[in-house]
Amino acid sequence: MLDNPSVQLTAVCDVEKDGVNYLEWGKGQVRDAIRRYIEEPNWREGKDWVPGGRDVGKELIEKYYAKKRGKDTFKGVNTYVDFREMLEKEKD
């Protein structure tokens, strides 16, 4: 969805804060995909778990949009633990 120019992600919902309990098919696949999206080949170097969760989602989206807009930073992604709260607050 990040690549779709007609969509702007504004919220992330996940009960996990930082995906320490996530699994992946191949070692480093998720981290390497995120590195490509945000164009940071050393992102999370030395971290031994699968990146995921609401904080990682927020970071990924904000870094991606900042780079695509030629900015240093982009702020505008809210995070939620409960999808019901997200749907109630995020009207777009």
CSV table of N, CA, C and O in Angstrom, one decimal, residues 2-90:
chain,number,residue,atom,x,y,z
A,2,LEU,N,2.1,1.2,0.5
A,2,LEU,CA,3.0,2.3,0.5
A,2,LEU,C,3.2,2.9,-0.9
A,2,LEU,O,3.3,4.1,-1.1
A,3,ASP,N,3.3,2.0,-1.8
A,3,ASP,CA,3.6,2.4,-3.2
A,3,ASP,C,2.5,3.0,-3.9
A,3,ASP,O,2.7,3.5,-5.0
A,4,ASN,N,1.3,2.8,-3.4
A,4,ASN,CA,0.1,3.3,-4.1
A,4,ASN,C,-0.1,4.8,-3.9
A,4,ASN,O,-0.3,5.3,-2.8
A,5,PRO,N,0.1,5.6,-4.9
A,5,PRO,CA,0.0,7.1,-4.8
A,5,PRO,C,-1.4,7.6,-4.4
A,5,PRO,O,-1.5,8.8,-4.0
A,6,SER,N,-2.4,6.8,-4.6
A,6,SER,CA,-3.7,7.3,-4.2
A,6,SER,C,-4.1,7.0,-2.8
A,6,SER,O,-5.2,7.2,-2.4
A,7,VAL,N,-3.2,6.4,-2.0
A,7,VAL,CA,-3.4,6.0,-0.7
A,7,VAL,C,-2.4,6.7,0.2
A,7,VAL,O,-1.2,6.7,-0.1
A,8,GLN,N,-2.8,7.2,1.4
A,8,GLN,CA,-1.8,7.6,2.4
A,8,GLN,C,-2.2,6.9,3.7
A,8,GLN,O,-3.3,7.1,4.2
A,9,LEU,N,-1.2,6.2,4.2
A,9,LEU,CA,-1.5,5.5,5.5
A,9,LEU,C,-1.3,6.5,6.6
A,9,LEU,O,-0.4,7.2,6.7
A,10,THR,N,-2.3,6.4,7.5
A,10,THR,CA,-2.3,7.4,8.6
A,10,THR,C,-2.4,6.7,10.0
A,10,THR,O,-2.3,7.4,11.0
A,11,ALA,N,-2.5,5.4,10.0
A,11,ALA,CA,-2.6,4.7,11.3
A,11,ALA,C,-2.1,3.3,11.2
A,11,ALA,O,-2.2,2.7,10.1
A,12,VAL,N,-1.6,2.8,12.3
A,12,VAL,CA,-1.2,1.4,12.4
A,12,VAL,C,-1.8,0.9,13.7
A,12,VAL,O,-1.8,1.5,14.7
A,13,CYS,N,-2.3,-0.4,13.6
A,13,CYS,CA,-2.9,-1.0,14.7
A,13,CYS,C,-2.3,-2.4,14.9
A,13,CYS,O,-2.2,-3.2,13.9
A,14,ASP,N,-1.8,-2.7,16.1
A,14,ASP,CA,-1.2,-4.0,16.4
A,14,ASP,C,-1.0,-4.1,17.9
A,14,ASP,O,-0.7,-3.1,18.6
A,15,VAL,N,-1.3,-5.3,18.4
A,15,VAL,CA,-1.2,-5.4,19.9
A,15,VAL,C,0.3,-5.5,20.3
A,15,VAL,O,0.6,-5.2,21.4
A,16,GLU,N,1.1,-5.9,19.3
A,16,GLU,CA,2.6,-5.9,19.6
A,16,GLU,C,3.2,-4.5,19.4
A,16,GLU,O,2.9,-3.8,18.4
A,17,LYS,N,4.0,-4.1,20.3
A,17,LYS,CA,4.6,-2.8,20.2
A,17,LYS,C,5.8,-2.9,19.3
A,17,LYS,O,6.0,-2.0,18.5
A,18,ASP,N,6.6,-3.9,19.4
A,18,ASP,CA,7.8,-4.0,18.6
A,18,ASP,C,8.1,-5.4,18.0
A,18,ASP,O,9.2,-5.8,17.8
A,19,GLY,N,7.1,-6.2,17.9
A,19,GLY,CA,7.2,-7.5,17.2
A,19,GLY,C,8.2,-8.5,17.7
A,19,GLY,O,8.6,-9.4,16.9
A,20,VAL,N,8.6,-8.5,18.9
A,20,VAL,CA,9.5,-9.4,19.5
A,20,VAL,C,9.0,-10.9,19.3
A,20,VAL,O,9.8,-11.8,19.2
A,21,ASN,N,7.7,-11.0,19.2
A,21,ASN,CA,7.1,-12.4,19.1
A,21,ASN,C,6.7,-12.8,17.7
A,21,ASN,O,6.0,-13.8,17.5
A,22,TYR,N,7.1,-12.0,16.7
A,22,TYR,CA,6.8,-12.3,15.3
A,22,TYR,C,7.7,-13.4,14.8
A,22,TYR,O,8.8,-13.7,15.3
A,23,LEU,N,7.2,-14.1,13.8
A,23,LEU,CA,7.9,-15.2,13.1
A,23,LEU,C,8.1,-14.8,11.6
A,23,LEU,O,7.3,-14.0,11.1
A,24,GLU,N,9.0,-15.4,10.9
A,24,GLU,CA,9.2,-15.1,9.5
A,24,GLU,C,9.6,-16.4,8.8
A,24,GLU,O,10.2,-17.3,9.5
A,25,TRP,N,9.4,-16.5,7.5
A,25,TRP,CA,9.8,-17.8,6.8
A,25,TRP,C,11.3,-17.9,6.7
A,25,TRP,O,11.9,-19.0,6.9
A,26,GLY,N,12.0,-16.8,6.4
A,26,GLY,CA,13.4,-16.8,6.2
A,26,GLY,C,14.1,-15.8,7.1
A,26,GLY,O,13.6,-14.7,7.2
A,27,LYS,N,15.2,-16.1,7.7
A,27,LYS,CA,16.0,-15.2,8.6
A,27,LYS,C,16.3,-13.9,7.9
A,27,LYS,O,16.9,-13.9,6.8
A,28,GLY,N,15.8,-12.8,8.5
A,28,GLY,CA,16.1,-11.5,8.0
A,28,GLY,C,15.2,-11.0,6.8
A,28,GLY,O,15.4,-9.9,6.4
A,29,GLN,N,14.2,-11.8,6.4
A,29,GLN,CA,13.4,-11.3,5.3
A,29,GLN,C,12.6,-10.1,5.5
A,29,GLN,O,12.6,-9.2,4.7
A,30,VAL,N,12.0,-10.0,6.7
A,30,VAL,CA,11.2,-8.8,7.0
A,30,VAL,C,12.1,-7.6,7.1
A,30,VAL,O,11.8,-6.5,6.6
A,31,ARG,N,13.2,-7.7,7.9
A,31,ARG,CA,14.1,-6.6,8.1
A,31,ARG,C,14.7,-6.1,6.8
A,31,ARG,O,14.7,-4.9,6.5
A,32,ASP,N,15.1,-7.1,5.9
A,32,ASP,CA,15.7,-6.7,4.6
A,32,ASP,C,14.7,-6.0,3.7
A,32,ASP,O,15.0,-5.1,3.0
A,33,ALA,N,13.4,-6.4,3.8
A,33,ALA,CA,12.4,-5.7,3.0
A,33,ALA,C,12.2,-4.3,3.5
A,33,ALA,O,12.0,-3.4,2.7
A,34,ILE,N,12.1,-4.1,4.8
A,34,ILE,CA,12.0,-2.8,5.3
A,34,ILE,C,13.2,-1.9,5.0
A,34,ILE,O,13.0,-0.8,4.6
A,35,ARG,N,14.4,-2.5,5.0
A,35,ARG,CA,15.6,-1.7,4.6
A,35,ARG,C,15.5,-1.2,3.2
A,35,ARG,O,15.9,-0.1,2.9
A,36,ARG,N,14.9,-2.1,2.3
A,36,ARG,CA,14.8,-1.6,0.9
A,36,ARG,C,13.8,-0.5,0.8
A,36,ARG,O,14.0,0.5,0.1
A,37,TYR,N,12.6,-0.7,1.5
A,37,TYR,CA,11.6,0.4,1.4
A,37,TYR,C,12.1,1.7,1.9
A,37,TYR,O,11.8,2.8,1.3
A,38,ILE,N,12.8,1.7,3.0
A,38,ILE,CA,13.2,3.0,3.6
A,38,ILE,C,14.6,3.4,3.1
A,38,ILE,O,15.2,4.5,3.5
A,39,GLU,N,15.2,2.6,2.3
A,39,GLU,CA,16.6,2.9,1.7
A,39,GLU,C,17.6,3.1,2.8
A,39,GLU,O,18.4,4.0,2.7
A,40,GLU,N,17.6,2.3,3.8
A,40,GLU,CA,18.6,2.3,4.9
A,40,GLU,C,19.1,0.9,5.1
A,40,GLU,O,18.6,0.1,5.8
A,41,PRO,N,20.3,0.6,4.4
A,41,PRO,CA,20.8,-0.8,4.4
A,41,PRO,C,21.2,-1.3,5.8
A,41,PRO,O,21.4,-2.5,6.0
A,42,ASN,N,21.4,-0.4,6.8
A,42,ASN,CA,21.9,-0.9,8.1
A,42,ASN,C,20.8,-0.7,9.1
A,42,ASN,O,21.1,-0.9,10.3
A,43,TRP,N,19.6,-0.5,8.7
A,43,TRP,CA,18.5,-0.4,9.7
A,43,TRP,C,18.4,-1.6,10.6
A,43,TRP,O,18.4,-2.7,10.1
A,44,ARG,N,18.3,-1.3,11.9
A,44,ARG,CA,18.2,-2.4,12.9
A,44,ARG,C,19.4,-3.4,12.9
A,44,ARG,O,19.2,-4.6,13.2
A,45,GLU,N,20.5,-2.9,12.5
A,45,GLU,CA,21.7,-3.8,12.5
A,45,GLU,C,21.9,-4.3,13.9
A,45,GLU,O,21.9,-3.5,14.9
A,46,GLY,N,22.1,-5.6,14.1
A,46,GLY,CA,22.4,-6.1,15.4
A,46,GLY,C,21.2,-6.6,16.2
A,46,GLY,O,21.3,-7.2,17.3
A,47,LYS,N,20.0,-6.2,15.8
A,47,LYS,CA,18.8,-6.7,16.4
A,47,LYS,C,18.5,-8.1,16.0
A,47,LYS,O,18.5,-8.4,14.8
A,48,ASP,N,18.1,-8.9,16.9
A,48,ASP,CA,18.0,-10.3,16.7
A,48,ASP,C,16.6,-10.9,16.5
A,48,ASP,O,16.4,-12.0,16.5
A,49,TRP,N,15.6,-10.0,16.4
A,49,TRP,CA,14.3,-10.4,16.3
A,49,TRP,C,13.6,-9.9,15.1
A,49,TRP,O,14.1,-8.9,14.5
A,50,VAL,N,12.5,-10.4,14.7
A,50,VAL,CA,11.7,-10.0,13.5
A,50,VAL,C,11.1,-8.6,13.8
A,50,VAL,O,10.3,-8.5,14.8
A,51,PRO,N,11.4,-7.6,13.0
A,51,PRO,CA,10.8,-6.3,13.2
A,51,PRO,C,9.3,-6.3,12.8
A,51,PRO,O,8.9,-6.9,11.8
A,52,GLY,N,8.5,-5.8,13.7
A,52,GLY,CA,7.1,-5.7,13.4
A,52,GLY,C,6.4,-5.0,14.5
A,52,GLY,O,7.1,-4.5,15.4
A,53,GLY,N,5.1,-4.9,14.5
A,53,GLY,CA,4.4,-4.2,15.6
A,53,GLY,C,4.1,-2.8,15.2
A,53,GLY,O,4.5,-2.3,14.2
A,54,ARG,N,3.3,-2.1,16.1
A,54,ARG,CA,2.9,-0.8,15.7
A,54,ARG,C,4.0,0.2,15.7
A,54,ARG,O,3.9,1.1,14.8
A,55,ASP,N,5.0,0.1,16.5
A,55,ASP,CA,6.1,1.1,16.5
A,55,ASP,C,6.9,1.0,15.2
A,55,ASP,O,7.3,2.0,14.6
A,56,VAL,N,7.2,-0.2,14.8
A,56,VAL,CA,7.9,-0.5,13.6
A,56,VAL,C,7.1,0.0,12.4
A,56,VAL,O,7.6,0.6,11.5
A,57,GLY,N,5.8,-0.3,12.4
A,57,GLY,CA,4.9,0.1,11.3
A,57,GLY,C,4.9,1.6,11.1
A,57,GLY,O,5.1,2.1,10.0
A,58,LYS,N,4.8,2.3,12.3
A,58,LYS,CA,4.8,3.8,12.2
A,58,LYS,C,6.2,4.3,11.7
A,58,LYS,O,6.2,5.2,10.8
A,59,GLU,N,7.3,3.7,12.2
A,59,GLU,CA,8.6,4.1,11.7
A,59,GLU,C,8.8,3.9,10.2
A,59,GLU,O,9.3,4.8,9.5
A,60,LEU,N,8.4,2.7,9.8
A,60,LEU,CA,8.5,2.4,8.4
A,60,LEU,C,7.7,3.4,7.5
A,60,LEU,O,8.2,4.0,6.5
A,61,ILE,N,6.5,3.6,7.8
A,61,ILE,CA,5.6,4.5,7.1
A,61,ILE,C,6.2,5.9,7.1
A,61,ILE,O,6.3,6.6,6.0
A,62,GLU,N,6.5,6.4,8.2
A,62,GLU,CA,7.0,7.8,8.3
A,62,GLU,C,8.3,8.0,7.6
A,62,GLU,O,8.6,9.0,6.9
A,63,LYS,N,9.3,7.0,7.7
A,63,LYS,CA,10.5,7.1,6.9
A,63,LYS,C,10.3,7.0,5.4
A,63,LYS,O,10.9,7.8,4.7
A,64,TYR,N,9.4,6.2,5.0
A,64,TYR,CA,9.1,6.0,3.6
A,64,TYR,C,8.5,7.3,3.0
A,64,TYR,O,9.0,7.8,2.0
A,65,TYR,N,7.5,7.9,3.7
A,65,TYR,CA,6.9,9.1,3.2
A,65,TYR,C,7.9,10.3,3.2
A,65,TYR,O,7.9,11.1,2.3
A,66,ALA,N,8.8,10.3,4.2
A,66,ALA,CA,9.7,11.4,4.3
A,66,ALA,C,10.7,11.3,3.1
A,66,ALA,O,10.9,12.3,2.4
A,67,LYS,N,11.2,10.1,2.8
A,67,LYS,CA,12.1,10.0,1.7
A,67,LYS,C,11.4,10.3,0.3
A,67,LYS,O,12.0,10.9,-0.5
A,68,LYS,N,10.2,9.8,0.2
A,68,LYS,CA,9.5,10.0,-1.1
A,68,LYS,C,9.1,11.5,-1.3
A,68,LYS,O,9.0,12.0,-2.4
A,69,ARG,N,9.0,12.3,-0.2
A,69,ARG,CA,8.7,13.7,-0.3
A,69,ARG,C,10.0,14.6,-0.2
A,69,ARG,O,9.8,15.8,-0.2
A,70,GLY,N,11.1,14.0,-0.1
A,70,GLY,CA,12.4,14.7,-0.1
A,70,GLY,C,12.6,15.5,1.2
A,70,GLY,O,13.2,16.5,1.2
A,71,LYS,N,12.0,14.9,2.3
A,71,LYS,CA,12.1,15.6,3.6
A,71,LYS,C,13.0,14.8,4.6
A,71,LYS,O,13.2,13.6,4.3
A,72,ASP,N,13.4,15.4,5.6
A,72,ASP,CA,14.2,14.7,6.7
A,72,ASP,C,13.3,13.8,7.5
A,72,ASP,O,13.6,12.7,8.0
A,73,THR,N,12.1,14.3,7.8
A,73,THR,CA,11.1,13.6,8.6
A,73,THR,C,9.7,13.8,8.1
A,73,THR,O,9.4,14.7,7.3
A,74,PHE,N,8.8,12.9,8.5
A,74,PHE,CA,7.4,13.0,8.2
A,74,PHE,C,6.7,12.5,9.5
A,74,PHE,O,7.0,11.5,10.0
A,75,LYS,N,5.8,13.3,9.9
A,75,LYS,CA,5.0,12.9,11.1
A,75,LYS,C,3.5,12.9,10.7
A,75,LYS,O,3.1,13.8,9.9
A,76,GLY,N,2.8,11.9,11.1
A,76,GLY,CA,1.4,11.8,10.7
A,76,GLY,C,0.8,10.5,10.8
A,76,GLY,O,-0.3,10.2,10.2
A,77,VAL,N,1.4,9.6,11.5
A,77,VAL,CA,0.9,8.2,11.6
A,77,VAL,C,0.6,7.9,13.1
A,77,VAL,O,1.5,8.1,13.9
A,78,ASN,N,-0.7,7.6,13.4
A,78,ASN,CA,-1.1,7.3,14.7
A,78,ASN,C,-1.0,5.8,15.0
A,78,ASN,O,-1.1,5.0,14.0
A,79,THR,N,-0.8,5.4,16.2
A,79,THR,CA,-0.7,4.0,16.5
A,79,THR,C,-1.8,3.6,17.5
A,79,THR,O,-2.1,4.4,18.4
A,80,TYR,N,-2.3,2.4,17.4
A,80,TYR,CA,-3.3,1.9,18.2
A,80,TYR,C,-3.1,0.4,18.6
A,80,TYR,O,-2.5,-0.3,17.8
A,81,VAL,N,-3.5,0.0,19.8
A,81,VAL,CA,-3.5,-1.3,20.2
A,81,VAL,C,-4.8,-2.0,19.9
A,81,VAL,O,-4.8,-3.2,19.5
A,82,ASP,N,-5.9,-1.3,19.9
A,82,ASP,CA,-7.2,-1.8,19.7
A,82,ASP,C,-7.8,-1.3,18.4
A,82,ASP,O,-7.9,-0.1,18.3
A,83,PHE,N,-8.1,-2.2,17.5
A,83,PHE,CA,-8.7,-1.8,16.2
A,83,PHE,C,-10.0,-1.0,16.3
A,83,PHE,O,-10.3,-0.2,15.5
A,84,ARG,N,-10.8,-1.3,17.4
A,84,ARG,CA,-12.0,-0.6,17.6
A,84,ARG,C,-11.8,0.9,17.8
A,84,ARG,O,-12.5,1.8,17.3
A,85,GLU,N,-10.8,1.2,18.6
A,85,GLU,CA,-10.4,2.6,18.9
A,85,GLU,C,-9.9,3.2,17.6
A,85,GLU,O,-10.3,4.4,17.4
A,86,MET,N,-9.1,2.5,16.9
A,86,MET,CA,-8.6,3.1,15.6
A,86,MET,C,-9.8,3.4,14.7
A,86,MET,O,-9.8,4.5,14.1
A,87,LEU,N,-10.7,2.5,14.5
A,87,LEU,CA,-11.8,2.8,13.6
A,87,LEU,C,-12.7,3.9,14.1
A,87,LEU,O,-13.3,4.6,13.3
A,88,GLU,N,-12.8,4.1,15.4
A,88,GLU,CA,-13.6,5.1,16.0
A,88,GLU,C,-12.9,6.5,15.8
A,88,GLU,O,-13.6,7.5,15.5
A,89,LYS,N,-11.6,6.6,15.9
A,89,LYS,CA,-10.9,7.8,15.8
A,89,LYS,C,-10.4,8.2,14.4
A,89,LYS,O,-10.4,9.4,14.1
A,90,GLU,N,-10.1,7.2,13.6
A,90,GLU,CA,-9.6,7.5,12.3
A,90,GLU,C,-10.8,7.5,11.3
A,90,GLU,O,-11.2,6.5,10.7
